[in-house]
Amino acid sequence: MGYLLNADLTLLANFTNPNRKVNVDFSYMYIELYYKNTLIATRSIDHFSAARSETKLANVEMVTSQVQLPLKDSEQLQNQMASNRIQFEVLGFFRARSKFGSILRYSYWLYGRCTIVVSSPPGGVLVGKKCRTKH
């Protein structure tokens, strides 16, 4: 049957506009948190703009309550907790839009994927990450 997972994980998301000529508007943003193949939390982020060469940070609190894990995944979670290295997947979906003057607008979707490793609760901290973003 599996077991129920309760977790509270806070992520600091980094949004950078590397372009030196135009501002970028970020909208329709949401982040999903997975343990193995089980979606355990989803969170949206309010839209914002990043000026040229600007970096914005967003605190994203992912709270799970009574999420049922398959028995095999629950056993793996227990093993990871015992070894003090718990692995999660974080997926992000974002719409970015830039304006070139008053006529030309360019819009595209960004997809972020991170594998993060945290130490065991209650005071777990980030011990490893691997991230990539693509259009």
CSV table of N, CA, C and O in Angstrom, one decimal:
chain,number,residue,atom,x,y,z
A,1,MET,N,0.8,-1.2,0.0
A,1,MET,CA,0.0,0.0,0.0
A,1,MET,C,0.8,1.3,0.0
A,1,MET,O,0.4,2.3,-0.5
A,2,GLY,N,2.0,1.2,0.6
A,2,GLY,CA,2.8,2.4,0.7
A,2,GLY,C,2.5,3.2,1.9
A,2,GLY,O,1.8,2.8,2.8
A,3,TYR,N,3.2,4.3,2.0
A,3,TYR,CA,3.1,5.2,3.2
A,3,TYR,C,2.8,6.6,2.8
A,3,TYR,O,2.9,7.0,1.6
A,4,LEU,N,2.4,7.4,3.8
A,4,LEU,CA,2.0,8.8,3.5
A,4,LEU,C,3.2,9.7,3.8
A,4,LEU,O,3.9,9.6,4.9
A,5,LEU,N,3.5,10.6,2.9
A,5,LEU,CA,4.6,11.6,3.1
A,5,LEU,C,4.1,12.9,3.4
A,5,LEU,O,3.2,13.5,2.8
A,6,ASN,N,4.7,13.5,4.4
A,6,ASN,CA,4.5,14.9,4.8
A,6,ASN,C,5.8,15.6,4.7
A,6,ASN,O,6.8,15.1,5.3
A,7,ALA,N,5.9,16.7,4.0
A,7,ALA,CA,7.2,17.4,3.9
A,7,ALA,C,7.0,18.9,3.7
A,7,ALA,O,5.9,19.3,3.2
A,8,ASP,N,8.0,19.7,4.0
A,8,ASP,CA,8.0,21.1,3.8
A,8,ASP,C,9.4,21.5,3.3
A,8,ASP,O,10.4,21.4,4.1
A,9,LEU,N,9.5,21.8,2.0
A,9,LEU,CA,10.8,22.1,1.4
A,9,LEU,C,10.7,23.5,0.8
A,9,LEU,O,9.8,23.8,0.1
A,10,THR,N,11.7,24.3,1.1
A,10,THR,CA,11.7,25.7,0.6
A,10,THR,C,12.8,25.8,-0.4
A,10,THR,O,14.0,25.4,-0.1
A,11,LEU,N,12.5,26.2,-1.6
A,11,LEU,CA,13.5,26.4,-2.7
A,11,LEU,C,13.7,27.9,-2.9
A,11,LEU,O,12.8,28.7,-2.8
A,12,LEU,N,14.9,28.2,-3.3
A,12,LEU,CA,15.3,29.6,-3.7
A,12,LEU,C,15.5,29.5,-5.2
A,12,LEU,O,16.5,29.0,-5.6
A,13,ALA,N,14.5,30.0,-6.0
A,13,ALA,CA,14.6,29.9,-7.4
A,13,ALA,C,15.3,31.2,-7.9
A,13,ALA,O,15.0,32.3,-7.5
A,14,ASN,N,16.2,31.0,-8.9
A,14,ASN,CA,17.0,32.0,-9.4
A,14,ASN,C,16.5,32.3,-10.9
A,14,ASN,O,16.6,31.4,-11.7
A,15,PHE,N,16.1,33.5,-11.2
A,15,PHE,CA,15.6,33.9,-12.5
A,15,PHE,C,16.6,35.0,-13.0
A,15,PHE,O,16.7,36.0,-12.4
A,16,THR,N,17.3,34.7,-14.1
A,16,THR,CA,18.3,35.6,-14.6
A,16,THR,C,17.9,36.0,-16.0
A,16,THR,O,17.6,35.2,-16.8
A,17,ASN,N,18.0,37.3,-16.3
A,17,ASN,CA,17.8,37.8,-17.6
A,17,ASN,C,19.2,38.2,-18.1
A,17,ASN,O,19.8,39.2,-17.8
A,18,PRO,N,19.8,37.3,-19.0
A,18,PRO,CA,21.2,37.5,-19.4
A,18,PRO,C,21.3,38.6,-20.5
A,18,PRO,O,22.4,39.1,-20.8
A,19,ASN,N,20.2,39.0,-21.1
A,19,ASN,CA,20.2,39.9,-22.2
A,19,ASN,C,20.5,41.3,-21.7
A,19,ASN,O,19.9,41.8,-20.7
A,20,ARG,N,21.4,42.0,-22.4
A,20,ARG,CA,21.8,43.4,-22.0
A,20,ARG,C,21.0,44.5,-22.7
A,20,ARG,O,21.2,45.6,-22.4
A,21,LYS,N,20.1,44.1,-23.6
A,21,LYS,CA,19.3,45.1,-24.3
A,21,LYS,C,17.8,45.1,-24.0
A,21,LYS,O,17.2,46.2,-24.3
A,22,VAL,N,17.2,44.1,-23.6
A,22,VAL,CA,15.8,44.1,-23.4
A,22,VAL,C,15.4,43.5,-22.0
A,22,VAL,O,16.1,42.7,-21.4
A,23,ASN,N,14.3,43.9,-21.5
A,23,ASN,CA,13.7,43.4,-20.3
A,23,ASN,C,12.9,42.1,-20.7
A,23,ASN,O,12.5,41.9,-21.8
A,24,VAL,N,12.8,41.2,-19.7
A,24,VAL,CA,12.0,40.0,-19.9
A,24,VAL,C,10.9,39.9,-18.8
A,24,VAL,O,11.1,40.1,-17.6
A,25,ASP,N,9.7,39.6,-19.3
A,25,ASP,CA,8.5,39.4,-18.4
A,25,ASP,C,8.4,37.9,-18.2
A,25,ASP,O,8.3,37.2,-19.2
A,26,PHE,N,8.3,37.4,-17.0
A,26,PHE,CA,8.1,36.0,-16.7
A,26,PHE,C,6.6,35.9,-16.2
A,26,PHE,O,6.2,36.7,-15.3
A,27,SER,N,5.9,34.9,-16.8
A,27,SER,CA,4.5,34.7,-16.4
A,27,SER,C,4.2,33.2,-16.5
A,27,SER,O,5.0,32.4,-17.0
A,28,TYR,N,3.0,32.9,-16.1
A,28,TYR,CA,2.5,31.5,-16.1
A,28,TYR,C,3.6,30.6,-15.6
A,28,TYR,O,4.0,29.6,-16.2
A,29,MET,N,4.0,30.8,-14.3
A,29,MET,CA,5.1,30.1,-13.8
A,29,MET,C,4.6,29.1,-12.7
A,29,MET,O,3.8,29.5,-11.8
A,30,TYR,N,5.0,27.9,-12.8
A,30,TYR,CA,4.7,26.9,-11.7
A,30,TYR,C,5.9,25.9,-11.6
A,30,TYR,O,6.6,25.6,-12.6
A,31,ILE,N,6.0,25.4,-10.4
A,31,ILE,CA,7.0,24.4,-10.1
A,31,ILE,C,6.4,23.2,-9.5
A,31,ILE,O,5.5,23.3,-8.7
A,32,GLU,N,6.9,22.0,-9.9
A,32,GLU,CA,6.4,20.7,-9.4
A,32,GLU,C,7.6,20.0,-8.7
A,32,GLU,O,8.7,20.1,-9.2
A,33,LEU,N,7.2,19.4,-7.6
A,33,LEU,CA,8.2,18.6,-6.8
A,33,LEU,C,7.8,17.1,-6.9
A,33,LEU,O,6.7,16.8,-6.6
A,34,TYR,N,8.8,16.3,-7.2
A,34,TYR,CA,8.6,14.9,-7.4
A,34,TYR,C,9.5,14.1,-6.4
A,34,TYR,O,10.7,14.5,-6.3
A,35,TYR,N,9.0,13.0,-5.9
A,35,TYR,CA,9.8,12.0,-5.3
A,35,TYR,C,9.7,10.7,-6.2
A,35,TYR,O,8.6,10.2,-6.3
A,36,LYS,N,10.8,10.3,-6.8
A,36,LYS,CA,10.7,9.3,-7.9
A,36,LYS,C,9.7,9.7,-8.9
A,36,LYS,O,9.8,10.8,-9.4
A,37,ASN,N,8.7,9.0,-9.2
A,37,ASN,CA,7.7,9.3,-10.2
A,37,ASN,C,6.4,9.9,-9.6
A,37,ASN,O,5.4,10.0,-10.3
A,38,THR,N,6.4,10.2,-8.3
A,38,THR,CA,5.2,10.6,-7.6
A,38,THR,C,5.3,12.1,-7.5
A,38,THR,O,6.2,12.7,-6.8
A,39,LEU,N,4.3,12.8,-8.0
A,39,LEU,CA,4.1,14.3,-7.8
A,39,LEU,C,3.7,14.5,-6.4
A,39,LEU,O,2.7,14.0,-5.9
A,40,ILE,N,4.5,15.3,-5.6
A,40,ILE,CA,4.2,15.5,-4.2
A,40,ILE,C,3.8,16.9,-3.9
A,40,ILE,O,3.2,17.1,-2.8
A,41,ALA,N,4.1,17.9,-4.8
A,41,ALA,CA,3.7,19.2,-4.5
A,41,ALA,C,3.8,20.1,-5.8
A,41,ALA,O,4.6,19.8,-6.7
A,42,THR,N,2.9,21.0,-5.9
A,42,THR,CA,2.9,22.0,-7.0
A,42,THR,C,2.7,23.4,-6.4
A,42,THR,O,2.0,23.6,-5.5
A,43,ARG,N,3.4,24.3,-7.0
A,43,ARG,CA,3.3,25.7,-6.6
A,43,ARG,C,3.4,26.7,-7.7
A,43,ARG,O,4.3,26.5,-8.6
A,44,SER,N,2.6,27.7,-7.7
A,44,SER,CA,2.7,28.7,-8.8
A,44,SER,C,3.5,29.9,-8.2
A,44,SER,O,3.6,30.1,-7.0
A,45,ILE,N,4.1,30.7,-9.1
A,45,ILE,CA,4.9,31.9,-8.7
A,45,ILE,C,4.2,33.1,-9.4
A,45,ILE,O,3.9,33.0,-10.6
A,46,ASP,N,4.1,34.2,-8.7
A,46,ASP,CA,3.5,35.4,-9.3
A,46,ASP,C,4.4,35.9,-10.4
A,46,ASP,O,5.7,35.8,-10.3
A,47,HIS,N,3.8,36.5,-11.4
A,47,HIS,CA,4.6,37.0,-12.5
A,47,HIS,C,5.4,38.2,-12.1
A,47,HIS,O,5.1,38.9,-11.1
A,48,PHE,N,6.5,38.5,-12.8
A,48,PHE,CA,7.4,39.6,-12.6
A,48,PHE,C,8.2,39.9,-13.8
A,48,PHE,O,8.2,39.1,-14.8
A,49,SER,N,8.9,41.0,-13.8
A,49,SER,CA,9.8,41.4,-14.9
A,49,SER,C,11.2,41.5,-14.4
A,49,SER,O,11.4,41.8,-13.2
A,50,ALA,N,12.1,41.1,-15.2
A,50,ALA,CA,13.6,41.2,-14.9
A,50,ALA,C,14.2,42.2,-15.9
A,50,ALA,O,14.1,42.0,-17.2
A,51,ALA,N,14.7,43.3,-15.4
A,51,ALA,CA,15.4,44.3,-16.3
A,51,ALA,C,16.6,43.7,-16.9
A,51,ALA,O,17.0,42.5,-16.7
A,52,ARG,N,17.2,44.4,-17.8
A,52,ARG,CA,18.4,43.9,-18.5
A,52,ARG,C,19.5,43.5,-17.5
A,52,ARG,O,19.8,44.2,-16.6
A,53,SER,N,20.0,42.3,-17.8
A,53,SER,CA,21.1,41.7,-16.9
A,53,SER,C,20.8,41.6,-15.5
A,53,SER,O,21.6,41.6,-14.6
A,54,GLU,N,19.5,41.5,-15.2
A,54,GLU,CA,19.1,41.5,-13.8
A,54,GLU,C,18.8,40.0,-13.3
A,54,GLU,O,18.3,39.2,-14.1
A,55,THR,N,19.0,39.8,-12.1
A,55,THR,CA,18.7,38.5,-11.5
A,55,THR,C,17.6,38.7,-10.4
A,55,THR,O,17.7,39.6,-9.6
A,56,LYS,N,16.6,37.9,-10.4
A,56,LYS,CA,15.6,37.9,-9.4
A,56,LYS,C,15.5,36.6,-8.6
A,56,LYS,O,15.7,35.5,-9.3
A,57,LEU,N,15.3,36.6,-7.4
A,57,LEU,CA,15.2,35.4,-6.6
A,57,LEU,C,13.8,35.3,-6.0
A,57,LEU,O,13.2,36.3,-5.7
A,58,ALA,N,13.3,34.0,-6.0
A,58,ALA,CA,11.9,33.8,-5.5
A,58,ALA,C,12.0,32.6,-4.5
A,58,ALA,O,12.5,31.6,-4.8
A,59,ASN,N,11.5,32.8,-3.3
A,59,ASN,CA,11.3,31.8,-2.3
A,59,ASN,C,10.1,31.0,-2.7
A,59,ASN,O,9.0,31.6,-2.8
A,60,VAL,N,10.2,29.7,-2.8
A,60,VAL,CA,9.1,28.8,-3.2
A,60,VAL,C,9.0,27.8,-2.1
A,60,VAL,O,9.9,26.9,-2.0
A,61,GLU,N,7.9,27.8,-1.4
A,61,GLU,CA,7.7,26.8,-0.3
A,61,GLU,C,6.8,25.7,-0.9
A,61,GLU,O,5.7,25.9,-1.3
A,62,MET,N,7.4,24.5,-0.9
A,62,MET,CA,6.6,23.3,-1.3
A,62,MET,C,6.2,22.5,-0.1
A,62,MET,O,7.1,21.9,0.6
A,63,VAL,N,4.9,22.4,0.1
A,63,VAL,CA,4.4,21.7,1.3
A,63,VAL,C,3.6,20.5,0.8
A,63,VAL,O,2.7,20.6,-0.1
A,64,THR,N,3.9,19.3,1.4
A,64,THR,CA,3.1,18.1,1.0
A,64,THR,C,2.4,17.7,2.3
A,64,THR,O,2.9,17.8,3.4
A,65,SER,N,1.3,17.1,2.1
A,65,SER,CA,0.5,16.6,3.2
A,65,SER,C,-0.2,15.3,2.8
A,65,SER,O,-1.0,15.3,1.9
A,66,GLN,N,0.1,14.2,3.5
A,66,GLN,CA,-0.5,12.9,3.3
A,66,GLN,C,-0.5,12.4,1.9
A,66,GLN,O,-1.5,11.9,1.3
A,67,VAL,N,0.7,12.6,1.2
A,67,VAL,CA,0.9,12.1,-0.1
A,67,VAL,C,1.3,10.6,-0.1
A,67,VAL,O,2.3,10.3,0.6
A,68,GLN,N,0.5,9.8,-0.7
A,68,GLN,CA,0.7,8.3,-0.6
A,68,GLN,C,1.8,7.9,-1.6
A,68,GLN,O,1.8,8.3,-2.8
A,69,LEU,N,2.9,7.3,-1.1
A,69,LEU,CA,3.9,6.8,-1.9
A,69,LEU,C,3.8,5.3,-2.1
A,69,LEU,O,3.3,4.6,-1.2
A,70,PRO,N,4.2,4.7,-3.3
A,70,PRO,CA,4.2,3.3,-3.5
A,70,PRO,C,5.1,2.7,-2.5
A,70,PRO,O,6.1,3.3,-2.0
A,71,LEU,N,4.9,1.4,-2.1
A,71,LEU,CA,5.7,0.7,-1.1
A,71,LEU,C,7.2,0.7,-1.4
A,71,LEU,O,8.0,1.0,-0.6
A,72,LYS,N,7.5,0.5,-2.7
A,72,LYS,CA,8.9,0.4,-3.1
A,72,LYS,C,9.6,1.8,-2.9
A,72,LYS,O,10.7,1.9,-2.4
A,73,ASP,N,8.9,2.9,-3.3
A,73,ASP,CA,9.4,4.2,-3.1
A,73,ASP,C,9.5,4.6,-1.7
A,73,ASP,O,10.5,5.3,-1.3
A,74,SER,N,8.6,4.2,-0.9
A,74,SER,CA,8.6,4.5,0.6
A,74,SER,C,9.8,3.8,1.2
A,74,SER,O,10.5,4.4,2.0
A,75,GLU,N,10.1,2.6,0.8
A,75,GLU,CA,11.3,1.9,1.3
A,75,GLU,C,12.6,2.6,0.9
A,75,GLU,O,13.5,2.7,1.7
A,76,GLN,N,12.6,3.1,-0.4
A,76,GLN,CA,13.8,3.8,-0.9
A,76,GLN,C,14.0,5.1,-0.1
A,76,GLN,O,15.1,5.5,0.2
A,77,LEU,N,12.9,5.8,0.2
A,77,LEU,CA,12.9,7.0,1.0
A,77,LEU,C,13.5,6.7,2.4
A,77,LEU,O,14.4,7.5,2.8
A,78,GLN,N,13.1,5.7,3.0
A,78,GLN,CA,13.6,5.3,4.3
A,78,GLN,C,15.1,5.1,4.2
A,78,GLN,O,15.9,5.5,5.1
A,79,ASN,N,15.6,4.4,3.2
A,79,ASN,CA,17.0,4.1,3.0
A,79,ASN,C,17.8,5.4,2.7
A,79,ASN,O,18.9,5.6,3.3
A,80,GLN,N,17.2,6.3,1.9
A,80,GLN,CA,17.9,7.6,1.7
A,80,GLN,C,18.0,8.4,3.0
A,80,GLN,O,19.0,9.1,3.2
A,81,MET,N,16.9,8.4,3.8
A,81,MET,CA,16.9,9.1,5.0
A,81,MET,C,18.0,8.6,5.9
A,81,MET,O,18.7,9.3,6.6
A,82,ALA,N,18.2,7.2,6.0
A,82,ALA,CA,19.2,6.6,6.8
A,82,ALA,C,20.6,7.0,6.3
A,82,ALA,O,21.5,7.1,7.1
A,83,SER,N,20.8,7.2,5.0
A,83,SER,CA,22.1,7.5,4.5
A,83,SER,C,22.3,9.1,4.4
A,83,SER,O,23.3,9.5,3.9
A,84,ASN,N,21.3,9.8,4.9
A,84,ASN,CA,21.3,11.3,4.9
A,84,ASN,C,21.5,12.0,3.6
A,84,ASN,O,22.1,13.0,3.5
A,85,ARG,N,20.9,11.4,2.5
A,85,ARG,CA,20.9,11.9,1.2
A,85,ARG,C,19.6,11.6,0.5
A,85,ARG,O,19.4,10.5,-0.1
A,86,ILE,N,18.6,12.5,0.5
A,86,ILE,CA,17.3,12.3,-0.1
A,86,ILE,C,17.3,13.1,-1.4
A,86,ILE,O,17.6,14.2,-1.5
A,87,GLN,N,16.9,12.4,-2.5
A,87,GLN,CA,16.9,12.9,-3.8
A,87,GLN,C,15.4,13.3,-4.3
A,87,GLN,O,14.5,12.4,-4.2
A,88,PHE,N,15.3,14.5,-4.8
A,88,PHE,CA,14.0,14.9,-5.4
A,88,PHE,C,14.2,15.5,-6.8
A,88,PHE,O,15.3,15.9,-7.1
A,89,GLU,N,13.1,15.5,-7.5
A,89,GLU,CA,13.2,16.1,-8.9
A,89,GLU,C,12.3,17.4,-8.8
A,89,GLU,O,11.2,17.4,-8.2
A,90,VAL,N,12.8,18.5,-9.3
A,90,VAL,CA,12.0,19.7,-9.4
A,90,VAL,C,11.9,20.1,-10.9
A,90,VAL,O,12.9,20.2,-11.6
A,91,LEU,N,10.6,20.3,-11.3
A,91,LEU,CA,10.4,20.7,-12.7
A,91,LEU,C,9.7,22.1,-12.7
A,91,LEU,O,8.8,22.3,-11.9
A,92,GLY,N,10.2,23.0,-13.5
A,92,GLY,CA,9.7,24.3,-13.6
A,92,GLY,C,9.2,24.6,-15.0
A,92,GLY,O,9.8,24.2,-16.0
A,93,PHE,N,8.1,25.3,-15.1
A,93,PHE,CA,7.5,25.7,-16.4
A,93,PHE,C,7.3,27.2,-16.3
A,93,PHE,O,6.6,27.7,-15.4
A,94,PHE,N,7.8,28.0,-17.3
A,94,PHE,CA,7.8,29.4,-17.3
A,94,PHE,C,7.6,30.0,-18.7
A,94,PHE,O,8.2,29.5,-19.6
A,95,ARG,N,6.7,31.0,-18.8
A,95,ARG,CA,6.6,31.7,-20.1
A,95,ARG,C,7.4,33.0,-20.0
A,95,ARG,O,7.3,33.8,-19.0
A,96,ALA,N,8.3,33.3,-20.9
A,96,ALA,CA,9.1,34.5,-21.0
A,96,ALA,C,8.7,35.3,-22.2
A,96,ALA,O,8.5,34.7,-23.3
A,97,ARG,N,8.7,36.6,-22.0
A,97,ARG,CA,8.3,37.5,-23.2
A,97,ARG,C,9.2,38.7,-23.1
A,97,ARG,O,9.4,39.3,-22.1
A,98,SER,N,9.8,39.0,-24.3
A,98,SER,CA,10.6,40.2,-24.4
A,98,SER,C,10.0,41.1,-25.5
A,98,SER,O,9.3,40.7,-26.4
A,99,LYS,N,10.2,42.4,-25.3
A,99,LYS,CA,9.7,43.4,-26.3
A,99,LYS,C,10.9,44.1,-26.9
A,99,LYS,O,11.8,44.6,-26.2
A,100,PHE,N,11.0,44.1,-28.2
A,100,PHE,CA,12.0,44.8,-29.0
A,100,PHE,C,11.4,46.1,-29.6
A,100,PHE,O,10.8,46.0,-30.7
A,101,GLY,N,11.4,47.2,-28.9
A,101,GLY,CA,10.7,48.4,-29.3
A,101,GLY,C,9.3,48.3,-29.1
A,101,GLY,O,8.8,47.5,-28.2
A,102,SER,N,8.5,49.0,-29.8
A,102,SER,CA,7.0,49.0,-29.6
A,102,SER,C,6.3,48.0,-30.5
A,102,SER,O,5.1,47.8,-30.3
A,103,ILE,N,7.0,47.4,-31.5
A,103,ILE,CA,6.3,46.6,-32.4
A,103,ILE,C,6.6,45.1,-32.3
A,103,ILE,O,5.7,44.3,-32.2
A,104,LEU,N,7.8,44.7,-32.1
A,104,LEU,CA,8.2,43.3,-32.1
A,104,LEU,C,8.2,42.7,-30.7
A,104,LEU,O,8.8,43.3,-29.8
A,105,ARG,N,7.5,41.6,-30.5
A,105,ARG,CA,7.5,40.9,-29.3
A,105,ARG,C,7.9,39.5,-29.5
A,105,ARG,O,7.5,38.9,-30.5
A,106,TYR,N,8.7,38.9,-28.6
A,106,TYR,CA,9.2,37.6,-28.7
A,106,TYR,C,8.8,36.8,-27.4
A,106,TYR,O,9.1,37.2,-26.3
A,107,SER,N,8.1,35.7,-27.6
A,107,SER,CA,7.6,34.9,-26.5
A,107,SER,C,8.0,33.5,-26.6
A,107,SER,O,8.0,32.9,-27.7
A,108,TYR,N,8.3,32.8,-25.5
A,108,TYR,CA,8.8,31.4,-25.5
A,108,TYR,C,8.6,30.8,-24.2
A,108,TYR,O,8.4,31.5,-23.1
A,109,TRP,N,8.5,29.5,-24.1
A,109,TRP,CA,8.4,28.7,-22.9
A,109,TRP,C,9.8,28.3,-22.5
A,109,TRP,O,10.6,27.8,-23.3
A,110,LEU,N,10.0,28.3,-21.2
A,110,LEU,CA,11.2,27.8,-20.6
A,110,LEU,C,10.9,26.6,-19.7
A,110,LEU,O,9.8,26.6,-19.0
A,111,TYR,N,11.7,25.5,-19.8
A,111,TYR,CA,11.4,24.3,-19.0
A,111,TYR,C,12.7,24.1,-18.2
A,111,TYR,O,13.8,23.9,-18.7
A,112,GLY,N,12.6,24.1,-16.9
A,112,GLY,CA,13.7,23.8,-16.0
A,112,GLY,C,13.5,22.4,-15.3
A,112,GLY,O,12.4,22.0,-15.0
A,113,ARG,N,14.6,21.8,-15.2
A,113,ARG,CA,14.6,20.5,-14.5
A,113,ARG,C,15.8,20.4,-13.6
A,113,ARG,O,17.0,20.6,-14.0
A,114,CYS,N,15.6,20.1,-12.3
A,114,CYS,CA,16.7,20.0,-11.3
A,114,CYS,C,16.5,18.7,-10.6
A,114,CYS,O,15.4,18.3,-10.2
A,115,THR,N,17.6,18.0,-10.3
A,115,THR,CA,17.7,16.9,-9.4
A,115,THR,C,18.4,17.5,-8.2
A,115,THR,O,19.5,18.0,-8.3
A,116,ILE,N,17.8,17.5,-7.0
A,116,ILE,CA,18.4,18.0,-5.8
A,116,ILE,C,18.5,16.9,-4.8
A,116,ILE,O,17.7,16.0,-4.8
A,117,VAL,N,19.5,17.0,-4.0
A,117,VAL,CA,19.8,16.1,-2.9
A,117,VAL,C,19.9,16.9,-1.6
A,117,VAL,O,20.6,17.9,-1.6
A,118,VAL,N,19.1,16.5,-0.7
A,118,VAL,CA,19.0,17.2,0.6
A,118,VAL,C,19.4,16.2,1.7
A,118,VAL,O,19.2,15.0,1.6
A,119,SER,N,19.9,16.8,2.9
A,119,SER,CA,20.1,15.9,4.0
A,119,SER,C,18.8,15.6,4.7
A,119,SER,O,17.8,16.2,4.4
A,120,SER,N,18.8,14.7,5.6
A,120,SER,CA,17.6,14.2,6.3
A,120,SER,C,17.0,15.3,7.2
A,120,SER,O,17.7,16.1,7.7
A,121,PRO,N,15.7,15.2,7.4
A,121,PRO,CA,15.0,16.1,8.3
A,121,PRO,C,15.3,15.8,9.7
A,121,PRO,O,15.9,14.8,10.0
A,122,PRO,N,15.1,16.7,10.6
A,122,PRO,CA,14.3,17.9,10.4
A,122,PRO,C,15.1,19.1,9.9
A,122,PRO,O,14.5,20.1,9.4
A,123,GLY,N,16.4,19.1,10.0
A,123,GLY,CA,17.2,20.2,9.6
A,123,GLY,C,17.8,20.1,8.2
A,123,GLY,O,18.9,20.6,8.0
A,124,GLY,N,17.2,19.4,7.3
A,124,GLY,CA,17.8,19.1,6.0
A,124,GLY,C,18.2,20.3,5.2
A,124,GLY,O,17.6,21.4,5.3
A,125,VAL,N,19.4,20.2,4.6
A,125,VAL,CA,19.9,21.3,3.8
A,125,VAL,C,20.3,20.7,2.4
A,125,VAL,O,20.5,19.5,2.3
A,126,LEU,N,20.5,21.6,1.5
A,126,LEU,CA,20.9,21.2,0.1
A,126,LEU,C,22.4,20.7,0.2
A,126,LEU,O,23.2,21.4,0.7
A,127,VAL,N,22.6,19.5,-0.4
A,127,VAL,CA,23.9,18.9,-0.4
A,127,VAL,C,24.4,18.7,-1.8
A,127,VAL,O,25.6,18.4,-2.1
A,128,GLY,N,23.5,18.8,-2.8
A,128,GLY,CA,23.9,18.6,-4.2
A,128,GLY,C,22.7,19.0,-5.1
A,128,GLY,O,21.6,18.9,-4.8
A,129,LYS,N,23.1,19.4,-6.3
A,129,LYS,CA,22.1,19.8,-7.3
A,129,LYS,C,22.7,19.6,-8.7
A,129,LYS,O,23.9,19.7,-8.9
A,130,LYS,N,21.8,19.4,-9.7
A,130,LYS,CA,22.1,19.4,-11.1
A,130,LYS,C,20.9,19.9,-11.8
A,130,LYS,O,19.8,19.3,-11.8
A,131,CYS,N,21.1,21.0,-12.5
A,131,CYS,CA,20.0,21.7,-13.1
A,131,CYS,C,20.3,22.0,-14.6
A,131,CYS,O,21.4,22.2,-15.0
A,132,ARG,N,19.2,22.1,-15.4
A,132,ARG,CA,19.3,22.5,-16.8
A,132,ARG,C,18.0,23.2,-17.2
A,132,ARG,O,16.9,22.8,-16.7
A,133,THR,N,18.1,24.1,-18.1
A,133,THR,CA,16.9,24.8,-18.6
A,133,THR,C,17.0,24.8,-20.1
A,133,THR,O,18.0,25.0,-20.7
A,134,LYS,N,15.8,24.6,-20.7
A,134,LYS,CA,15.8,24.6,-22.2
A,134,LYS,C,14.5,25.3,-22.6
A,134,LYS,O,13.6,25.5,-21.9
A,135,HIS,N,14.5,25.7,-23.9
A,135,HIS,CA,13.3,26.3,-24.5
A,135,HIS,C,12.4,25.2,-25.0
A,135,HIS,O,12.7,24.2,-25.3
